Structure formats: C-alpha cells, structure tokens
C-alpha cells in the first residue's frame, strides 16, 4: 500500500491511518506460532508459519519518489523497521530460521561433548598410569587344589596328565591315601 498524504493530511494523521489499516488486517498478515520444547534448553523454541498469511507492505509516495522502490522504503506489517522490498517479503522467523537455530544448537552440543570427552581423556592420561594386563592364574592341582607352579609342558618332572602337584605325586608314590577323606579316615598301611 502506498499512502499519499497530499496536502490535507499531516504526519500524525498519516501514522494514525497506517496504524488503523495495520490493526484491521492483522488476521491476514500474522503467522501462526508453532512452539516446541528443545533438548538441552529450558526455553521452548519455535517458528511462525506463514502459509496462509499475506505480507502487507506500507510506504508513502514521498519515500518512493525520494529514494526509489528498491531502497529501504517498505514497512512490512509485523516487522519493526524500514526494509528493502526483498527483505520485507522475507519471513525471518519461519521454519527455515528455526531449523538453522536447531542445527547451530546441535553443532554447539557436539562441540561441548567433544571438549568434555577430550578433557576426560587428558585427565585420565595424566592421573593414572597405564595398567599392565594381569596374567591368568596358574592351573590348580586336581587332588589338593593348590596351584601348579614351576611345571610347564617342557618340565621333565611334570606328570603326563599335568594335573597333580609334586606333593600329591609323592604321596601317591608312597602309597598313602590321597584326598582329604582318605587322609583323615583311611586305614594306615601295615
């Protein structure tokens, strides 16, 4: 809308007329707000949907004559400043702006997580020495349960089965009872 105050209207009367038209057309240019909760933020975020909205632009004939239609002579209903025609027709609070803010939040969150992970890794590297792997325990004797130490596969004193310790082999060779029950309640050899 191009207003021409002419000689009859003063500046205040022109502002009043623009404000009246702005109020009467509010349902046509106002977008619908869609609000959402955002992860990691206490404040909800959203966007304005302008699918059913009609952009209404104001200017005066004097402004267009003085600066031309491509200069900052347009006032869009809902915006708060004089803009060029292209900027006035843009919707800076629409779904695209909301997605850009969401992408910026995601990148900032990923950077924060990477920073915290790097700090934890650096703290772990300096505070604790590297742990050496613990060797597995030696195998146990089948008879008494004690560990079989010093007996490898190449040890000539190791029995063929490799499952009894030297003390149990000595007891077996002497013919004494083996096992805890036989040792306690077995008959002594004559």
Short mmCIF file of C-alpha atoms in Angstrom, two decimals:
data_model
loop_
_atom_site.label_atom_id
_atom_site.label_comp_id
_atom_site.label_asym_id
_atom_site.label_seq_id
_atom_site.Cartn_x
_atom_site.Cartn_y
_atom_site.Cartn_z
CA UNK A 1 0.00 0.00 0.00
CA UNK A 2 1.33 3.36 -0.99
CA UNK A 3 -0.08 6.20 1.07
CA UNK A 4 -0.20 9.70 -0.34
CA UNK A 5 -0.89 12.20 2.41
CA UNK A 6 -1.14 15.04 -0.07
CA UNK A 7 -1.71 18.45 1.42
CA UNK A 8 -4.72 17.54 3.53
CA UNK A 9 -3.10 15.06 5.97
CA UNK A 10 -0.37 15.83 8.41
CA UNK A 11 2.30 13.39 9.58
CA UNK A 12 0.35 12.27 12.68
CA UNK A 13 -2.83 11.69 10.68
CA UNK A 14 -0.86 9.54 8.21
CA UNK A 15 0.59 7.43 11.09
CA UNK A 16 -2.90 7.01 12.55
CA UNK A 17 -4.26 5.81 9.19
CA UNK A 18 -1.38 3.32 8.80
CA UNK A 19 -1.91 2.01 12.32
CA UNK A 20 -5.65 1.61 11.67
CA UNK A 21 -5.02 -0.40 8.48
CA UNK A 22 -2.40 -2.45 10.37
CA UNK A 23 -4.92 -3.32 13.10
CA UNK A 24 -7.73 -4.16 10.65
CA UNK A 25 -5.53 -6.52 8.58
CA UNK A 26 -3.78 -8.26 11.49
CA UNK A 27 -5.52 -11.60 10.85
CA UNK A 28 -4.24 -11.62 7.26
CA UNK A 29 -0.51 -10.97 7.79
CA UNK A 30 0.09 -12.63 11.17
CA UNK A 31 1.68 -16.05 11.01
CA UNK A 32 0.76 -18.96 13.28
CA UNK A 33 3.30 -19.68 16.00
CA UNK A 34 4.40 -23.32 16.40
CA UNK A 35 6.32 -23.80 19.66
CA UNK A 36 8.39 -26.84 20.64
CA UNK A 37 10.49 -27.86 23.62
CA UNK A 38 14.16 -28.17 22.75
CA UNK A 39 16.59 -30.75 24.12
CA UNK A 40 19.19 -29.25 26.45
CA UNK A 41 17.43 -25.92 26.78
CA UNK A 42 15.00 -24.64 29.36
CA UNK A 43 13.32 -22.25 26.91
CA UNK A 44 10.96 -23.52 24.22
CA UNK A 45 11.72 -22.62 20.64
CA UNK A 46 9.55 -22.46 17.59
CA UNK A 47 8.74 -20.69 14.37
CA UNK A 48 5.96 -18.75 12.69
CA UNK A 49 4.14 -20.47 9.86
CA UNK A 50 3.20 -18.02 7.11
CA UNK A 51 1.44 -20.47 4.76
CA UNK A 52 -1.90 -18.68 5.00
CA UNK A 53 -0.51 -15.18 5.63
CA UNK A 54 -0.41 -12.34 3.14
CA UNK A 55 2.53 -9.93 3.51
CA UNK A 56 1.22 -6.38 3.71
CA UNK A 57 3.71 -3.59 3.00
CA UNK A 58 3.32 0.14 3.64
CA UNK A 59 5.16 3.08 2.20
CA UNK A 60 4.46 6.66 1.21
CA UNK A 61 4.57 8.21 -2.21
CA UNK A 62 7.11 10.73 -0.96
CA UNK A 63 9.54 7.96 0.14
CA UNK A 64 9.34 6.15 -3.19
CA UNK A 65 9.87 9.38 -5.13
CA UNK A 66 12.82 10.37 -2.97
CA UNK A 67 14.71 7.01 -2.74
CA UNK A 68 13.18 4.71 -5.34
CA UNK A 69 11.28 1.44 -4.84
CA UNK A 70 14.44 -0.67 -4.28
CA UNK A 71 15.67 1.33 -1.27
CA UNK A 72 14.63 0.86 2.35
CA UNK A 73 11.21 2.43 1.91
CA UNK A 74 8.94 -0.51 2.79
CA UNK A 75 7.38 -1.18 6.18
CA UNK A 76 6.02 -4.74 6.48
CA UNK A 77 3.26 -5.34 8.99
CA UNK A 78 4.80 -7.38 11.77
CA UNK A 79 8.37 -6.19 11.17
CA UNK A 80 9.72 -3.29 13.17
CA UNK A 81 11.84 -1.31 10.69
CA UNK A 82 12.03 0.10 7.19
CA UNK A 83 13.37 -2.50 4.74
CA UNK A 84 14.10 -3.12 1.10
CA UNK A 85 11.40 -4.91 -0.88
CA UNK A 86 13.26 -8.26 -0.82
CA UNK A 87 13.90 -8.08 2.95
CA UNK A 88 10.31 -7.02 3.62
CA UNK A 89 8.94 -10.03 1.72
CA UNK A 90 11.21 -12.44 3.62
CA UNK A 91 9.98 -14.27 6.72
CA UNK A 92 12.91 -14.20 9.16
CA UNK A 93 11.09 -16.20 11.84
CA UNK A 94 9.85 -19.05 9.65
CA UNK A 95 10.59 -22.78 9.62
CA UNK A 96 13.95 -22.32 7.87
CA UNK A 97 15.23 -19.99 10.61
CA UNK A 98 14.06 -22.48 13.25
CA UNK A 99 15.96 -25.32 11.51
CA UNK A 100 19.11 -23.17 11.30
CA UNK A 101 18.88 -22.45 15.05
CA UNK A 102 18.40 -26.19 15.70
CA UNK A 103 21.46 -27.02 13.60
CA UNK A 104 23.51 -24.39 15.47
CA UNK A 105 22.37 -25.89 18.80
CA UNK A 106 23.30 -29.41 17.60
CA UNK A 107 26.77 -28.30 16.47
CA UNK A 108 27.35 -26.46 19.78
CA UNK A 109 26.23 -29.53 21.76
CA UNK A 110 28.51 -31.85 19.75
CA UNK A 111 31.44 -29.45 20.27
CA UNK A 112 30.74 -29.35 24.02
CA UNK A 113 30.58 -33.16 24.22
CA UNK A 114 33.83 -33.49 22.24
CA UNK A 115 35.51 -30.94 24.51
CA UNK A 116 34.38 -32.76 27.67
CA UNK A 117 35.49 -36.09 26.22
CA UNK A 118 38.92 -34.64 25.37
CA UNK A 119 39.24 -33.18 28.90
CA UNK A 120 38.34 -36.55 30.46
CA UNK A 121 40.83 -38.34 28.21
CA UNK A 122 43.58 -35.84 29.03
CA UNK A 123 42.84 -36.13 32.77
CA UNK A 124 42.88 -39.92 32.57
CA UNK A 125 46.21 -39.94 30.73
CA UNK A 126 47.96 -37.83 33.38
CA UNK A 127 46.34 -39.06 36.58
CA UNK A 128 46.64 -42.83 36.31
CA UNK A 129 49.50 -44.88 34.86
CA UNK A 130 48.63 -47.46 32.29
CA UNK A 131 47.57 -50.79 33.80
CA UNK A 132 49.53 -53.85 32.73
CA UNK A 133 47.41 -56.85 31.87
CA UNK A 134 47.06 -59.34 34.72
CA UNK A 135 48.37 -62.81 33.77
CA UNK A 136 45.94 -65.67 34.23
CA UNK A 137 46.39 -67.72 37.43
CA UNK A 138 48.34 -70.99 37.12
CA UNK A 139 46.28 -74.15 36.84
CA UNK A 140 45.30 -75.91 40.08
CA UNK A 141 46.08 -79.47 41.21
CA UNK A 142 43.14 -81.84 40.76
CA UNK A 143 43.82 -83.54 44.10
CA UNK A 144 44.56 -80.77 46.59
CA UNK A 145 43.57 -77.62 44.68
CA UNK A 146 46.92 -75.88 45.16
CA UNK A 147 48.38 -74.03 42.17
CA UNK A 148 50.74 -75.98 39.95
CA UNK A 149 53.80 -73.76 39.91
CA UNK A 150 57.05 -74.40 38.05
CA UNK A 151 55.60 -77.10 35.86
CA UNK A 152 55.39 -76.26 32.21
CA UNK A 153 54.97 -78.52 29.24
CA UNK A 154 58.74 -78.88 28.84
CA UNK A 155 59.34 -79.68 32.53
CA UNK A 156 60.70 -83.30 32.76
CA UNK A 157 59.30 -83.75 36.29
CA UNK A 158 55.74 -82.94 35.18
CA UNK A 159 53.37 -85.92 35.09
CA UNK A 160 51.90 -86.97 31.76
CA UNK A 161 48.48 -85.60 32.67
CA UNK A 162 49.99 -82.37 34.13
CA UNK A 163 47.21 -82.08 36.73
CA UNK A 164 48.82 -83.08 40.06
CA UNK A 165 51.41 -81.24 42.11
CA UNK A 166 54.71 -82.73 43.36
CA UNK A 167 53.36 -83.32 46.89
CA UNK A 168 50.38 -85.30 45.59
CA UNK A 169 52.63 -87.32 43.29
CA UNK A 170 54.96 -88.12 46.24
CA UNK A 171 52.00 -89.24 48.36
CA UNK A 172 50.68 -91.42 45.55
CA UNK A 173 54.14 -92.96 45.01
CA UNK A 174 54.44 -93.78 48.74
CA UNK A 175 51.03 -95.47 48.68
CA UNK A 176 49.49 -93.22 51.25
CA UNK A 177 45.81 -92.38 50.99
CA UNK A 178 45.03 -89.39 48.83
CA UNK A 179 42.29 -86.88 49.18
CA UNK A 180 41.08 -85.26 52.38
CA UNK A 181 38.57 -88.03 53.28
CA UNK A 182 41.07 -90.84 52.82
CA UNK A 183 43.76 -88.90 54.61
CA UNK A 184 41.52 -88.46 57.67
CA UNK A 185 39.63 -91.76 57.76
CA UNK A 186 41.67 -94.14 55.65
CA UNK A 187 43.44 -97.22 57.08
CA UNK A 188 47.09 -96.89 57.71
CA UNK A 189 49.29 -99.20 55.71
CA UNK A 190 50.91 -102.03 57.68
#
